[in-house]
Coordinates of C-alpha atoms and ligand atoms in Angstrom, one line a residue:
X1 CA 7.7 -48.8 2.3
X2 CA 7.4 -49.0 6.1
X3 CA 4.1 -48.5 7.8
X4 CA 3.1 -44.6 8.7
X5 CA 1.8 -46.1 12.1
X6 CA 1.9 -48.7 14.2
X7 CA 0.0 -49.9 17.4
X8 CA 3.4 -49.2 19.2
X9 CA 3.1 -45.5 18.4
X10 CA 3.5 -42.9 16.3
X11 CA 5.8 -39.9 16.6
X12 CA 6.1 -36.3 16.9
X13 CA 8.1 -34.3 13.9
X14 CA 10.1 -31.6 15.7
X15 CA 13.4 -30.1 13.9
X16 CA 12.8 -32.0 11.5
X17 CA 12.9 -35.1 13.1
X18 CA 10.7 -37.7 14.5
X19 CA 10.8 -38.1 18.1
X20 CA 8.7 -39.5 21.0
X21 CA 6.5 -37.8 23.1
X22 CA 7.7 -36.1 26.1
X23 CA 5.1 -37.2 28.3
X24 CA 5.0 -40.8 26.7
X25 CA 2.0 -42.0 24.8
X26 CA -2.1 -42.2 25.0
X27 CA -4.3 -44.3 23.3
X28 CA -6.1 -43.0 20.1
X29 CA -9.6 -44.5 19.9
X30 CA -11.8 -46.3 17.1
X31 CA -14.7 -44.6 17.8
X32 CA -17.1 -47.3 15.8
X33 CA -15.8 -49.8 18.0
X34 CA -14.7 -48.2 21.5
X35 CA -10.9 -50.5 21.0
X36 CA -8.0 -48.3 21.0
X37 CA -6.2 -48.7 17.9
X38 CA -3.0 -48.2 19.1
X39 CA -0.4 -45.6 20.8
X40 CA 0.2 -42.1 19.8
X41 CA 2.8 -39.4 21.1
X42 CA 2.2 -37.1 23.7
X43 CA 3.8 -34.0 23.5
X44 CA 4.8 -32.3 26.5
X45 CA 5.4 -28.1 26.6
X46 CA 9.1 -29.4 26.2
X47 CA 8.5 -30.7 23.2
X48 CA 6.0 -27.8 22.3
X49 CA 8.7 -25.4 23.2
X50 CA 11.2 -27.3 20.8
X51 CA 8.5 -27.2 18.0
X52 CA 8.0 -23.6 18.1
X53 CA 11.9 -22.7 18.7
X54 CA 12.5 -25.0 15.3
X55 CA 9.8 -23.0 13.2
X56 CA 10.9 -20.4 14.4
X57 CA 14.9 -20.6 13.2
X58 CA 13.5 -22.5 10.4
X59 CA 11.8 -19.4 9.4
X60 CA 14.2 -16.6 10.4
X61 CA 17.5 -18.4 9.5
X62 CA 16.3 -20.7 6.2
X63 CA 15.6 -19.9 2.9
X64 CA 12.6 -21.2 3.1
X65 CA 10.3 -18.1 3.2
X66 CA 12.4 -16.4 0.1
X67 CA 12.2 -19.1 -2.8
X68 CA 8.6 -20.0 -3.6
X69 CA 9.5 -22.3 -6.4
X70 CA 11.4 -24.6 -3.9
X71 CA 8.5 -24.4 -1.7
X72 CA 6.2 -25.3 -4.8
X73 CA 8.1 -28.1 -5.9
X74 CA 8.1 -29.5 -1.8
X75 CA 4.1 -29.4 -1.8
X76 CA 3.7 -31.2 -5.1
X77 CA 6.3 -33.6 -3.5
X78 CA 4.8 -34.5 -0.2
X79 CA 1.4 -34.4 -2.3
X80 CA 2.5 -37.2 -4.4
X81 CA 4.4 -39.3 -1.2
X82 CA 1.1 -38.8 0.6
X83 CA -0.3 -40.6 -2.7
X84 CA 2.1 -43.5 -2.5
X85 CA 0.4 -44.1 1.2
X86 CA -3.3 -43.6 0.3
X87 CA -4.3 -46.9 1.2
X88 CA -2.8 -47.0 4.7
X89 CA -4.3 -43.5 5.1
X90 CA -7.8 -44.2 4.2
X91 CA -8.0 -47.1 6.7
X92 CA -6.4 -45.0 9.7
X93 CA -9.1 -42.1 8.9
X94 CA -11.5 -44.6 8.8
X95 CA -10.7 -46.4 12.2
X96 CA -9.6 -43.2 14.3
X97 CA -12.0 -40.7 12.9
X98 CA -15.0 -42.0 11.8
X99 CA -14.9 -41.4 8.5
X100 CA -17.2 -43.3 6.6
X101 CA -15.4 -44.7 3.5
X102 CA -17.2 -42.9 0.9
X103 CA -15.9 -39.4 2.2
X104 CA -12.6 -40.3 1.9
X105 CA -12.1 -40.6 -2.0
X106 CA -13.4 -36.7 -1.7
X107 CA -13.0 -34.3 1.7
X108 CA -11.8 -36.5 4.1
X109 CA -8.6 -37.1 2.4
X110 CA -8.1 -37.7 -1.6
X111 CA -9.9 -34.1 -2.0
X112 CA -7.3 -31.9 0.3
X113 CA -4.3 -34.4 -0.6
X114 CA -5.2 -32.9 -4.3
X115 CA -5.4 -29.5 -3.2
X116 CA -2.0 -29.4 -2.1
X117 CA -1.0 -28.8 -6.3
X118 CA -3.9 -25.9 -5.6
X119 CA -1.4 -24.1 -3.2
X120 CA 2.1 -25.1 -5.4
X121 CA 0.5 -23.7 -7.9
X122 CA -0.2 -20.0 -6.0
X123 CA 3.5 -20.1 -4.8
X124 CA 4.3 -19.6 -7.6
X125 CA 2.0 -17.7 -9.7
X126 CA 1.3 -15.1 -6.7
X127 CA 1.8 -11.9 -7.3
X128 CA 4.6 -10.9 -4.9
X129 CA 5.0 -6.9 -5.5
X130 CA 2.6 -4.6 -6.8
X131 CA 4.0 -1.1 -8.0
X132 CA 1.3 1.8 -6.7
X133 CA 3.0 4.5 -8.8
X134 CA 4.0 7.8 -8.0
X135 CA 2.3 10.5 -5.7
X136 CA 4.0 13.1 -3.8
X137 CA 2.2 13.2 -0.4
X138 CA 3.7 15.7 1.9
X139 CA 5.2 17.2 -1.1
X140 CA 7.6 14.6 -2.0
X141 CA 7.6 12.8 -5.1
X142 CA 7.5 8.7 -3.9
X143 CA 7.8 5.4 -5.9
X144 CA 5.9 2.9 -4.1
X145 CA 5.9 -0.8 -4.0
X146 CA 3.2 -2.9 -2.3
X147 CA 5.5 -6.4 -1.4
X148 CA 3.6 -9.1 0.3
X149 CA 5.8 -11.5 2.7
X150 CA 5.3 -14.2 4.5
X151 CA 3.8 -14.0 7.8
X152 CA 6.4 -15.6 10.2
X153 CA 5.5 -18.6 12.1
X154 CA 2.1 -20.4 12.0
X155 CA 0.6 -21.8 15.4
X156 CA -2.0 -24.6 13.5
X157 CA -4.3 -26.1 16.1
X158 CA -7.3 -28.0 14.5
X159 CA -10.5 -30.2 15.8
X160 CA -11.2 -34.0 14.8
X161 CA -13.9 -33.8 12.7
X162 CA -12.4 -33.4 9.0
X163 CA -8.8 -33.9 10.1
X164 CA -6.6 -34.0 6.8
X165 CA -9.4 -31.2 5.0
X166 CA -8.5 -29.1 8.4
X167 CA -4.3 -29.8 8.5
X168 CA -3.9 -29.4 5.0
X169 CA -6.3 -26.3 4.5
X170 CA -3.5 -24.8 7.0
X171 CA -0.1 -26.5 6.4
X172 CA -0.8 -25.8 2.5
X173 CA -1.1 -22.0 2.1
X174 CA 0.9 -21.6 5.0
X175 CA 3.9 -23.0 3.2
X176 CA 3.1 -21.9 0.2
X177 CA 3.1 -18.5 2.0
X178 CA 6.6 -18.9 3.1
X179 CA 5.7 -18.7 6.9
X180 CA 6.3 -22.5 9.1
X181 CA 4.5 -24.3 11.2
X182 CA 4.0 -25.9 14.5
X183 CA 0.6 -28.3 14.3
X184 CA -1.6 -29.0 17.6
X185 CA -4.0 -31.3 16.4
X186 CA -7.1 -32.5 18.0
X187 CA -6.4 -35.3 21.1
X188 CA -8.9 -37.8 19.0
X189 CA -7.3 -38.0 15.7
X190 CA -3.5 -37.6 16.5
X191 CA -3.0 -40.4 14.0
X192 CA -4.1 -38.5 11.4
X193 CA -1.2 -36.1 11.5
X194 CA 1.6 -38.1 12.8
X195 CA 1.3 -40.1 9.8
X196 CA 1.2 -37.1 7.4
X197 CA 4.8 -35.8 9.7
X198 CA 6.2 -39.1 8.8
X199 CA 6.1 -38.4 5.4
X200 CA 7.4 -35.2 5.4
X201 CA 10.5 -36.2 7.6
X202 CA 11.0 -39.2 5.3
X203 CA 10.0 -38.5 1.9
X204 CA 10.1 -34.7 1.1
X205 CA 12.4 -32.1 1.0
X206 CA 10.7 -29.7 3.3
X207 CA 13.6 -28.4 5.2
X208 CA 13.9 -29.2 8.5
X209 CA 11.4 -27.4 11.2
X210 CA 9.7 -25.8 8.5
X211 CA 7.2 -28.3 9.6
X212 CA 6.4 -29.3 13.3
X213 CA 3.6 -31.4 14.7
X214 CA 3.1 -32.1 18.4
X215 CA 0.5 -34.7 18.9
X216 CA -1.0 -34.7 22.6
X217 CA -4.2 -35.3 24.7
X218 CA -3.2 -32.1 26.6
X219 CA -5.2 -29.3 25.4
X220 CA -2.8 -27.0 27.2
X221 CA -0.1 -27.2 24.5
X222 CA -2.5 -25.4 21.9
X223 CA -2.9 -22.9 24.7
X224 CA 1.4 -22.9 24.8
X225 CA 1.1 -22.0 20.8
X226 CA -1.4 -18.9 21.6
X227 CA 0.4 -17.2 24.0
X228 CA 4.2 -17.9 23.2
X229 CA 5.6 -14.7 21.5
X230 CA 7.9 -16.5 19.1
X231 CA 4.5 -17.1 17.3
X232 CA 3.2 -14.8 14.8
X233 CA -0.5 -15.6 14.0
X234 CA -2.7 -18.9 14.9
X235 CA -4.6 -20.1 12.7
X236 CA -7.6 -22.3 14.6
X237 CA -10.5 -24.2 13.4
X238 CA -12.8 -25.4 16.5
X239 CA -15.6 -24.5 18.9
X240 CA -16.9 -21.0 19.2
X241 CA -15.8 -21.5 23.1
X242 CA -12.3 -22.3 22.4
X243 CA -11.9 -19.6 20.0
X244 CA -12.9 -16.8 22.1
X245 CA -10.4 -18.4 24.8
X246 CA -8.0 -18.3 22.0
X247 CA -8.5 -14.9 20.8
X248 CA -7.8 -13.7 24.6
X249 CA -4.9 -15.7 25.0
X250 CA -3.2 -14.0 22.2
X251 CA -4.1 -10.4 23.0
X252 CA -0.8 -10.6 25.3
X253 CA 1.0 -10.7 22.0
X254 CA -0.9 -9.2 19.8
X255 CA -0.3 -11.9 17.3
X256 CA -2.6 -12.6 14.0
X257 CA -5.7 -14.8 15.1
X258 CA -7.3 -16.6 12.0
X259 CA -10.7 -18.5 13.4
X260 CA -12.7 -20.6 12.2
X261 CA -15.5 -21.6 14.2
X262 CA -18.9 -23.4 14.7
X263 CA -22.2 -23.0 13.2
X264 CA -25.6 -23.5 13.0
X265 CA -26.6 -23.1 9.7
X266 CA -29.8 -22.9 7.9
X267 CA -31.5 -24.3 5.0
X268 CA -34.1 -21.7 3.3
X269 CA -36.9 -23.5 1.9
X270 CA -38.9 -21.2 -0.2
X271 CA -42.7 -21.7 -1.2
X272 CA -41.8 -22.1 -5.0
X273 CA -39.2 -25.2 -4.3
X274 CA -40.3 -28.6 -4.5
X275 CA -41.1 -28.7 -0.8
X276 CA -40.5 -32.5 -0.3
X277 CA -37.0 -32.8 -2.8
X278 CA -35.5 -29.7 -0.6
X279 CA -37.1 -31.3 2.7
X280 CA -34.9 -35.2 2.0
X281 CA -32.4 -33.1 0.4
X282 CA -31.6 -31.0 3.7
X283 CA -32.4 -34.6 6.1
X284 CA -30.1 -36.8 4.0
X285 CA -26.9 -33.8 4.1
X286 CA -27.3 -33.4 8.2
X287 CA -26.3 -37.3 8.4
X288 CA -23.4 -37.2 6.9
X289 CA -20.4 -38.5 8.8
X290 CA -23.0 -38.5 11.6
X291 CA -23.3 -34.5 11.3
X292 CA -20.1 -33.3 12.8
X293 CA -19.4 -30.8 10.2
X294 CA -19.4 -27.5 11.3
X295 CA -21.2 -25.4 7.9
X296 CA -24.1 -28.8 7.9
X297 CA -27.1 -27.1 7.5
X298 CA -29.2 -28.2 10.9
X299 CA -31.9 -26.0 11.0
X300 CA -34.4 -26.5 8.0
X301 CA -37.2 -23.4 7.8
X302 CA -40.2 -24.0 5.5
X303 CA -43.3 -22.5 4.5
X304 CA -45.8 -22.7 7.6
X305 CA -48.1 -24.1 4.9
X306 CA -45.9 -26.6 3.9
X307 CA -44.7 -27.6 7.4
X308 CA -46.5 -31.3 7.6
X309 CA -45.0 -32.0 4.0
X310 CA -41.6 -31.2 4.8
X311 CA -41.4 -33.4 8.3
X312 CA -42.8 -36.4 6.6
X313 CA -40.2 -36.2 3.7
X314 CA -37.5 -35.2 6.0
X315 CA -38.7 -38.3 8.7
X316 CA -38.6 -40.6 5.9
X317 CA -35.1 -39.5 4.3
X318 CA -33.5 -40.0 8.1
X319 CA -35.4 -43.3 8.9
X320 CA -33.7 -44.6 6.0
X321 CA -30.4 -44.0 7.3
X322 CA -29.1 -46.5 9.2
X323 CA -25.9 -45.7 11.2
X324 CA -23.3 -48.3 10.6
X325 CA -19.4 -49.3 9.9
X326 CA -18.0 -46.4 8.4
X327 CA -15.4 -49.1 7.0
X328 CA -18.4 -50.0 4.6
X329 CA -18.6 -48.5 0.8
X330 CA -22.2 -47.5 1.5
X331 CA -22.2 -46.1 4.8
X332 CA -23.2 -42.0 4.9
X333 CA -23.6 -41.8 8.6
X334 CA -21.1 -43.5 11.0
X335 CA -20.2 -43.0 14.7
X336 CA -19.7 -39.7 16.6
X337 CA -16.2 -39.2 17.6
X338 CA -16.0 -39.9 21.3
X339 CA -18.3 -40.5 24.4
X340 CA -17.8 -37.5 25.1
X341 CA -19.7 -36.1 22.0
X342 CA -22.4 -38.6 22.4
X343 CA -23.5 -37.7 25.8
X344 CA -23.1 -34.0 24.4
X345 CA -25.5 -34.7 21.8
X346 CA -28.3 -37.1 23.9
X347 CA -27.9 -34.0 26.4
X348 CA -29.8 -32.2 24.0
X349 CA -32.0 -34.6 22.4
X350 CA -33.2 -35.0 26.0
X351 CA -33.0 -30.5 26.2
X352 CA -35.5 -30.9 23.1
X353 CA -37.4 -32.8 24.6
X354 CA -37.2 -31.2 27.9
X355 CA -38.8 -27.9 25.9
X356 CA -41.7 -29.2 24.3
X357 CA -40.3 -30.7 20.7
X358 CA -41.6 -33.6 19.5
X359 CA -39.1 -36.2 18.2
X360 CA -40.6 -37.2 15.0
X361 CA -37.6 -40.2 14.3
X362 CA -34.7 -41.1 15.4
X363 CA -33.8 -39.6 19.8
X364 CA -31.7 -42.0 21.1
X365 CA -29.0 -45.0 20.2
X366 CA -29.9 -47.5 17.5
X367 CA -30.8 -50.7 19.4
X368 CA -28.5 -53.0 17.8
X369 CA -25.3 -50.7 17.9
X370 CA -24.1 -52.7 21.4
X371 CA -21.0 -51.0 20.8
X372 CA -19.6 -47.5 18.8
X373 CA -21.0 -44.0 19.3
X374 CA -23.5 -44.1 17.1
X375 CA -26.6 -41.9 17.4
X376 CA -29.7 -42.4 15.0
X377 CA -30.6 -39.6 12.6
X378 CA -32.7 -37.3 14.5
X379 CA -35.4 -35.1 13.4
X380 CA -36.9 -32.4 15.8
X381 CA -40.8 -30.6 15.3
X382 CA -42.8 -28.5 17.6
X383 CA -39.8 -26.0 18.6
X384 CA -39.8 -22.1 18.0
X385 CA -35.6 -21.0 16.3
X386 CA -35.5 -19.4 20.0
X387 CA -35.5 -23.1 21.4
X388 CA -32.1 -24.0 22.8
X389 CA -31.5 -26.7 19.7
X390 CA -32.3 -24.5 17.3
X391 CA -30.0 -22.0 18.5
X392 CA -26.6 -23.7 20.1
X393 CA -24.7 -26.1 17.6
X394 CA -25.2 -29.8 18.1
X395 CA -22.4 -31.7 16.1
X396 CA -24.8 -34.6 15.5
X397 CA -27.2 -36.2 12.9
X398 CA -30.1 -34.1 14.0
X399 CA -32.4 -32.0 12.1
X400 CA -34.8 -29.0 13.8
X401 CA -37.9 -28.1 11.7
X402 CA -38.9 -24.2 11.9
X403 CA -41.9 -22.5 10.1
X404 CA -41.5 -19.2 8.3
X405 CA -44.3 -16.6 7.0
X406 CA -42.8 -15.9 4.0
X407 CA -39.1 -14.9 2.7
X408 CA -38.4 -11.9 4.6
X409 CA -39.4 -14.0 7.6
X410 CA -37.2 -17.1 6.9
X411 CA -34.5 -14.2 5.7
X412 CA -35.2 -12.8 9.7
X413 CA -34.9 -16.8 11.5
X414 CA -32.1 -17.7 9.3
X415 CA -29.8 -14.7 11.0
X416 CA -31.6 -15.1 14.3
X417 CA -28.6 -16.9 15.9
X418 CA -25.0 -16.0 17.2
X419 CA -23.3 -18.3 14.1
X420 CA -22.9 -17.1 10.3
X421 CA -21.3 -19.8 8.5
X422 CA -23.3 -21.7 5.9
X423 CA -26.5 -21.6 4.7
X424 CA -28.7 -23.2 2.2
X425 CA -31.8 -21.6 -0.5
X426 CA -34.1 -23.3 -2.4
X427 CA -36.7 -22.3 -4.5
X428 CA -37.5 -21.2 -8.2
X429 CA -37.6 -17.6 -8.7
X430 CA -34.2 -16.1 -9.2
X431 CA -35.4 -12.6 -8.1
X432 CA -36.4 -14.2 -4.9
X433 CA -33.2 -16.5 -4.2
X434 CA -31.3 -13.6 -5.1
X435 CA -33.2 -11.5 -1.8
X436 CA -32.6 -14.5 0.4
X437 CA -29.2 -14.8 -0.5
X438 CA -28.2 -11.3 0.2
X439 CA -30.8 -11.1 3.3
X440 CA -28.8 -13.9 5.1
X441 CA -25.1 -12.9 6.9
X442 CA -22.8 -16.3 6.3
X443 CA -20.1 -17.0 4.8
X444 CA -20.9 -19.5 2.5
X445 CA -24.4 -20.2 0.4
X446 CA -25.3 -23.4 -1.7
X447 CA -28.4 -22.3 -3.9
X448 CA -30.6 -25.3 -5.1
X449 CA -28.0 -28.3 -4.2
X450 CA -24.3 -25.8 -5.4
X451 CA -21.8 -26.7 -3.7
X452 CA -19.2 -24.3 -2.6
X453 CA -16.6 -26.1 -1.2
X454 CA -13.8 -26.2 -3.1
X455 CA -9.6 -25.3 -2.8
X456 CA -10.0 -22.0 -4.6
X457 CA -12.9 -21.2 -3.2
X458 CA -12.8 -18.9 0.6
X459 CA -14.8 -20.4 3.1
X460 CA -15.5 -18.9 6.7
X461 CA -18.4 -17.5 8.9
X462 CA -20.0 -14.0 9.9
X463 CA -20.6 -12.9 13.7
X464 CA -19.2 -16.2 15.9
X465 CA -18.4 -18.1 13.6
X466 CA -15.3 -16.8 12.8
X467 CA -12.5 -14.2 10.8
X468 CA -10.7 -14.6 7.9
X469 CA -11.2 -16.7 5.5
X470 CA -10.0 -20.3 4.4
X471 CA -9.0 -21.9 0.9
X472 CA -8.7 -20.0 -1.9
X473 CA -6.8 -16.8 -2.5
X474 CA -8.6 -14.8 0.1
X475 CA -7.8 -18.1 2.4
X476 CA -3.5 -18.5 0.9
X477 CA -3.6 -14.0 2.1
X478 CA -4.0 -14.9 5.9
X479 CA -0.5 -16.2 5.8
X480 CA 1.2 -13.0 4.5
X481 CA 2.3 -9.5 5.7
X482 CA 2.1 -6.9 3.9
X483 CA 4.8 -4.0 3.3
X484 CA 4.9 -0.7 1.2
X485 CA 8.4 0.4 0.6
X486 CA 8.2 4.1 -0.5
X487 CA 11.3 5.7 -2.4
X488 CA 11.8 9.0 -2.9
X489 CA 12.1 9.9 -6.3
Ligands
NAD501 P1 -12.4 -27.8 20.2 O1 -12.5 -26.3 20.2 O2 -12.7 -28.5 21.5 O3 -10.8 -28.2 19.9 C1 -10.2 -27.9 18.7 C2 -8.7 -27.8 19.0 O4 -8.4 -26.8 19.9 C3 -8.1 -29.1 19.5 O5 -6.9 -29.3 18.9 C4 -7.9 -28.8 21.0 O6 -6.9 -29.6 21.6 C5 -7.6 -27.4 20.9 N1 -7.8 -26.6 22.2 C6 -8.7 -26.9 23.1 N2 -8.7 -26.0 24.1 C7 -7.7 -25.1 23.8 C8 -7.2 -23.9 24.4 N3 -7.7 -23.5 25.5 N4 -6.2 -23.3 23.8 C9 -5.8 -23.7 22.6 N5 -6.2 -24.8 22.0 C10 -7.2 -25.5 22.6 O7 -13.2 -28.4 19.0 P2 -13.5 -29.9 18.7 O8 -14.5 -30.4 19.6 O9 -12.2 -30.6 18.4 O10 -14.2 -29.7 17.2 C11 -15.5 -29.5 17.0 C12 -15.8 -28.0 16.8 O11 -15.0 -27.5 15.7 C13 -17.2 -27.7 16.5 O12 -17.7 -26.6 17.2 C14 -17.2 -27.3 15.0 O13 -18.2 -26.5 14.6 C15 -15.8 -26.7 14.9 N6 -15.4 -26.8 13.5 C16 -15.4 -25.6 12.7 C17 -15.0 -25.6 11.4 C18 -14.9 -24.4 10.6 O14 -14.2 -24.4 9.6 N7 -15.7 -23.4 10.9 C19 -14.6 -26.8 10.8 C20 -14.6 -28.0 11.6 C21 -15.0 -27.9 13.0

């Protein structure tokens, strides 16, 4: 079994093959150590052009999108090839995204590998046609037949932070929709998904072009995807910014525009919870792979009361995090992606400050990290939810404290912001959890520690954080049409 990459390069997948990049290579980064790992294809909007023209007759003159069983049998297949590499793909997540070791047997790559059977699986148990009966409108009598299709070809452009949960969340309902796709992943991880087209040109029967990816540090090409009519619908996962921008660029065409966005989420702690287990509880989650998730939970609101108890059990859960090697078993928090991200998130560490918070632990570098991105967990007091950290998402291990007055206030803070992804309750009384829950506007809600991330489960945001949905059935129906064939009768 060869190597999926090495320092020489990886390889775009276009047509079915895998070719270089027409505007050569650039570097892909370990962001723990600041070396560059190695080479990685840069698409040029040739090769985007050839990508989208190859989805395109892959989907219009294939078979592809009319034999879900094939298509079944292909995601179970590249499923169990991408299980023959695991190894080799843990340790390239690892070194290009950050990933800290432990995530990797779950989200960051064994989880959505798995999920792949999740989307086989739908292909073929889906419920293509729906017979609506008889009516007569207008007087004549009409059989008709709700048939869902798929819906054409997928533009899949997707950020850095979770980058095989993100690729594989699209590519797999996507195909098993029947529709193809071009992929435009992030600059920083283009590792990531090269190795993943390597195995699909190599060891799978996925015909040729029903899968493209075009790896590049040219943001432009995912702007090529939008606006190029040969596209049916883009499905993005990114920044609120870049998703508006998106949702203009394809207005020219019209086409489908699936987004999922950033967040800013909050964790409802209610006066009957054990203040101080919620408190560590809601610190220890914002660490996690250094906090760039976009549905982390980075605003906790507690009791006014309890205020004092919750920063001291959330400063202590933080101080005790140490970032570090994500290479190591026990690591939770490891480097931000990029310098980039790292000034973006001491920009507001020095903002909070700036407005009167009061860093309680954590606010800067750790001192012995001479090299990496890291930045220590961070915990943030003293600031009203209208504060500019408290309102405008971070990506970063850091932690605002807010005060409520009570459950319709907390209700009132938690929606007091542009996003609507995720959100978090705790407390005791049912009656009351059940008033919070359907007081706050996200998309998601764990209640007392559940989690809701999960294949079959939809997940997306409310207001700016997104539309549509992902995962799940709700998530597997973005990627079909839908057509009523009415016949007389
Ligand atoms: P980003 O928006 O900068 O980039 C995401 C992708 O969009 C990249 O592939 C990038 O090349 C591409 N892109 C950039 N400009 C473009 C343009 N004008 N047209 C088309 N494509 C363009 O996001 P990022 O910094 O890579 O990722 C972090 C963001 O992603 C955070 O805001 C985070 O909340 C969000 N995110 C959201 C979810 C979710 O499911 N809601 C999940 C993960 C991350």
């Amino acid at each position: 079994m060869s190597a999926l990459v090495t320092p020489d390069g990886s390889q775009l997948l276009i047509g079915g093959k895998l070719v270089p990049g027409g505007a050569g290579t650039f570097a892909t980064v370990n962001p723990a150590t600041e070396e560059v790992l190695g080479q990685a294809a840069n698409g040029d909007a040739a090769d985007m052009d050839a990508a989208i023209a190859a989805a395109r007759t892959a989907f219009d003159a294939g078979s592809w999108s009319a034999d879900p069983a094939f298509r079944a049998r292909c995601l179970r297949q590249l499923r169990d090839s991408l299980r023959g590499h695991i190894e080799e793909l843990r340790e390239i997540t690892i070194a290009e995204a950050g990933a800290p070791r432990m995530l990797t047997s779950g989200p960051q790559l064994e989880g959505p590998i798995g999920d792949l059977g999740y989307f086989a699986e739908l292909a073929e148990n889906y419920v293509w046609e729906t017979d609506l009966g008889s009516a007569a409108p207008m007087g004549i009598k009409s059989g008709r037949t709700l048939r869902r299709e798929p819906v054409g070809v997928v533009g899949a452009i997707t950020p850095w932070n979770f980058p095989h949960q993100i690729n594989f969340a699209k590519i797999g309902p996507a195909l098993a929709a029947g529709a193809t796709v071009v992929l435009k992943p992030a600059p920083d991880t283009p590792w990531c998904a090269a190795l993943v087209g390597k195995v699909i040109a190599e060891e799978t029967d996925i015909p040729a072009g029903v899968v493209n990816i075009v790896t590049s540090d040219d943001h432009g090409l995912g702007a090529q995807l939008v606006t190029d009519p040969r596209v049916d619908m883009i499905s993005f996962t990114g920044s609120t910014q870049t998703g508006r921008g998106i949702m203009a660029g394809a207005a020219a065409s019209l086409k489908k525009v699936f987004l999922e966005l950033g967040g800013k989420s909050a964790f409802v702690v209610l006066d009957d919870a054990n203040i101080a287990a919620a408190s560590s509880y809601a610190a220890f989650s914002v660490c996690v792979h250094a906090g760039q998730g976009c549905a982390l939970t980075t605003r906790l609101l507690v009791p006014r009361e309890s205020y004092d108890e919750a920063v001291r059990a959330a400063a202590k859960a933080m101080s005790g995090i140490v970032p570090g090697d994500p290479g190591n078993a026990g690591t939770v928090c490891g480097p931000l992606i990029s310098e980039r991200q790292r000034a973006r998130v001491e920009h507001y560490l020095d903002l909070a400050r700036a407005e009167g918070g009061t860093v309680v632990t954590g606010g800067g570098r750790p001192e012995d990290a001479a090299r990496g991105y890291f930045v220590q967990p961070t915990l943030i007091t003293g600031l009203p939810n209208t504060s500019t950290v408290a309102q405008e998402e971070i990506f970063g291990p850091v932690l605002v404290v807010i005060p409520h007055d009570g459950d319709e206030d907390a209700i009132r803070i938690a929606n007091e912001s542009p996003y609507g992804l995720s959100g978090a309750v705790w407390g005791t009384d049912p009656d009351r959890i059940r008033r919070v829950v359907q007081g706050v506007r996200t998309g998601t809600l764990s209640v007392n520690g559940g989690v809701w991330y999960s294949a079959d489960a939809p997940f997306g945001g409310y207001k700016q954080s997104g539309n549509g949905r992902e995962l799940g059935v709700l998530g597997f129906e973005e990627y079909l049409e839908a057509k009523l064939i009415a016949t007389a009768e």
